[in-house]
C-alpha positions as CSV (number, residue, x, y, z in Angstrom):
1,V,-34.8,-40.0,-63.6
2,G,-32.7,-37.0,-63.6
3,E,-31.3,-34.8,-60.8
4,R,-33.0,-34.6,-57.2
5,G,-36.3,-32.9,-57.4
6,C,-37.3,-33.5,-61.3
7,M,-38.8,-36.3,-63.1
8,A,-36.4,-36.2,-66.4
9,K,-33.8,-35.0,-67.8
10,I,-33.8,-34.7,-71.8
11,T,-31.4,-32.8,-74.3
12,G,-29.5,-31.7,-71.0
13,I,-32.4,-29.8,-69.3
14,S,-34.1,-31.2,-66.5
15,Y,-37.8,-31.1,-66.4
16,Y,-40.5,-31.5,-63.6
17,R,-43.4,-32.7,-65.6
18,F,-43.7,-33.4,-69.3
19,A,-46.2,-34.6,-71.8
20,M,-45.7,-36.0,-75.2
21,K,-48.1,-36.5,-78.6
22,L,-46.9,-37.2,-81.8
23,D,-47.9,-34.3,-84.5
24,P,-50.7,-35.9,-86.4
25,V,-49.4,-34.4,-89.5
26,T,-45.6,-35.1,-89.5
27,K,-45.7,-38.3,-87.1
28,Y,-43.1,-36.7,-84.8
29,P,-43.0,-36.4,-81.2
30,V,-43.9,-32.6,-79.5
31,V,-43.2,-32.5,-75.8
32,A,-44.6,-30.0,-73.5
33,E,-42.4,-29.2,-70.6
34,G,-42.2,-27.7,-67.4
35,V,-38.4,-26.6,-67.4
36,N,-36.4,-27.2,-63.9
37,E,-33.9,-24.3,-64.8
38,A,-34.0,-21.2,-67.1
39,I,-33.1,-21.7,-70.5
40,N,-33.7,-20.1,-74.1
41,G,-35.5,-17.2,-72.3
42,L,-37.8,-19.3,-70.3
43,A,-37.5,-19.2,-66.1
44,K,-37.4,-21.9,-64.3
45,R,-41.2,-23.5,-64.0
46,D,-42.3,-21.7,-67.1
47,L,-44.0,-23.7,-70.0
48,G,-41.8,-24.9,-72.9
49,V,-42.3,-27.0,-76.0
50,S,-39.8,-29.3,-77.9
51,V,-40.5,-30.1,-81.6
52,F,-38.7,-33.3,-83.3
53,N,-38.4,-32.0,-87.1
54,G,-37.0,-35.6,-88.4
55,S,-33.6,-35.2,-87.8
56,E,-32.8,-32.9,-84.6
57,W,-34.9,-31.0,-81.9
58,D,-36.1,-27.2,-81.7
59,A,-36.1,-27.5,-77.8
60,N,-37.1,-25.6,-75.0
61,K,-39.0,-22.7,-76.7
62,P,-41.4,-20.7,-75.3
63,V,-45.4,-21.2,-76.5
64,N,-46.1,-18.3,-79.0
65,G,-48.5,-15.7,-76.7
66,R,-48.1,-17.3,-73.7
67,T,-47.7,-14.8,-70.6
68,Q,-48.3,-17.1,-67.6
69,T,-45.2,-17.9,-65.6
70,Y,-44.9,-21.3,-63.3
71,C,-46.8,-23.8,-65.2
72,Y,-47.1,-26.9,-62.7
73,N,-48.8,-29.3,-64.8
74,Q,-49.4,-29.8,-68.7
75,K,-51.5,-32.3,-70.8
76,L,-51.3,-32.8,-74.3
77,A,-54.4,-34.5,-76.9
78,R,-54.3,-35.2,-80.3
79,S,-57.1,-34.7,-82.8
80,A,-57.0,-35.6,-86.2
81,D,-55.4,-32.4,-87.4
82,A,-53.8,-30.6,-84.4
83,L,-52.5,-31.3,-81.1
84,Y,-54.1,-29.2,-78.0
85,L,-52.3,-28.2,-74.7
86,L,-53.9,-27.5,-71.2
87,A,-51.7,-25.8,-68.9
88,A,-52.2,-25.2,-65.5
89,N,-50.8,-21.7,-64.4
90,Q,-49.7,-22.2,-60.9
91,N,-49.3,-18.3,-59.5
92,E,-52.5,-17.2,-61.6
93,K,-54.8,-20.3,-60.3
94,T,-56.1,-20.7,-64.2
95,F,-55.5,-22.8,-67.0
96,S,-54.5,-21.8,-70.5
97,F,-55.7,-23.6,-73.8
98,Y,-53.5,-23.8,-76.8
99,Q,-53.2,-25.4,-80.2
100,Y,-50.5,-26.6,-82.5
101,K,-51.0,-27.1,-86.2
102,D,-49.2,-26.4,-88.9
103,K,-46.2,-26.1,-87.3
104,N,-47.8,-23.1,-85.1
105,W,-48.9,-22.5,-81.5
106,T,-52.2,-20.8,-81.1
107,V,-53.8,-19.2,-77.7
108,M,-57.3,-20.5,-77.7
109,Q,-58.1,-19.4,-74.3
110,S,-55.7,-17.8,-72.5
111,D,-57.3,-17.8,-68.6
112,L,-59.6,-20.6,-68.2
113,V,-60.7,-20.1,-64.3
114,I,-62.5,-22.7,-62.8
115,E,-64.3,-21.6,-59.4
116,G,-62.7,-23.6,-56.6
117,V,-59.0,-24.1,-58.3
118,T,-56.6,-24.2,-55.8
119,D,-52.7,-24.4,-55.9
120,I,-53.0,-28.0,-55.4
121,C,-55.8,-28.6,-57.5
122,T,-54.0,-27.7,-60.6
123,Y,-52.5,-31.1,-60.4
124,F,-55.8,-32.7,-61.3
125,A,-56.3,-32.1,-65.3
126,D,-56.4,-33.7,-68.4
127,I,-57.5,-33.3,-72.3
128,E,-58.8,-35.4,-74.9
129,C,-60.2,-35.2,-78.3
130,D,-63.3,-36.9,-79.5
131,S,-63.5,-38.7,-82.8
132,K,-65.2,-35.7,-84.4
133,G,-62.5,-33.0,-82.9
134,N,-64.2,-31.5,-79.9
135,V,-61.8,-31.3,-77.3
136,Y,-62.7,-31.7,-73.7
137,A,-61.1,-31.1,-70.3
138,A,-61.1,-32.8,-66.9
139,I,-60.3,-30.2,-64.3
140,G,-60.4,-31.1,-60.5
141,D,-62.5,-28.5,-58.3
142,N,-62.3,-28.5,-54.4
143,S,-64.8,-26.0,-53.8
144,S,-66.9,-28.6,-52.1
145,G,-64.1,-29.6,-49.7
146,H,-63.2,-32.9,-51.7
147,Y,-62.0,-32.9,-55.3
148,L,-64.6,-33.4,-57.8
149,C,-63.9,-34.2,-61.3
150,N,-65.4,-31.6,-63.8
151,I,-66.0,-32.1,-67.4
152,Y,-65.5,-29.2,-69.9
153,K,-65.9,-28.8,-73.7
154,Y,-64.5,-26.2,-75.8
155,D,-67.5,-24.6,-77.6
156,G,-65.1,-22.5,-80.3
157,T,-64.3,-19.8,-78.0
158,A,-64.1,-20.9,-74.6
159,F,-64.4,-24.0,-72.2
160,V,-68.0,-24.5,-70.9
161,K,-69.1,-26.9,-68.4
162,A,-70.3,-30.2,-70.4
163,F,-71.4,-32.6,-67.9
164,N,-72.4,-32.5,-64.0
165,P,-69.4,-33.7,-61.5
166,I,-69.3,-37.0,-61.3
167,P,-71.7,-38.2,-58.3
168,N,-69.7,-39.6,-54.7
169,A,-66.5,-39.3,-57.1
170,T,-64.2,-37.4,-54.6
171,F,-60.0,-38.0,-54.9
172,D,-58.0,-36.3,-52.3
173,N,-54.6,-34.8,-52.3
């Protein structure tokens, strides 16, 4: 869908990656997107967010407090009262973590550095919440020569390794 080299075209802007979840309070969609062209103060490859308010989109806006550029991958998770966004920062080789609650974005962790993460490895990440509201991130780490899936848990201030890598479970790009 969309122009060559992008995955979707929504509201007239092409995106190369996007993720969507419903706001747990409003039940309207929230989309985190990597924009494929400059718009609304976002440069090409920046992370943008679009929120539906019930009648129209507040589209292609920057995330409050975000300083990184070139978001290569973004994932959303939903708890009972908030959305969580994990963004791979391609140039910095880090991840950023945000909360969307009461119609506001908050930076939870700006530069999550995972040893062994490379430009390619930022492709392999996901985020999920459990029934108690704990947030977990699965992040690929290729420091052993193969990509291993490491699981991290947000402890209220930072992501910390929650489990050892899955044994003998490698995935290669």
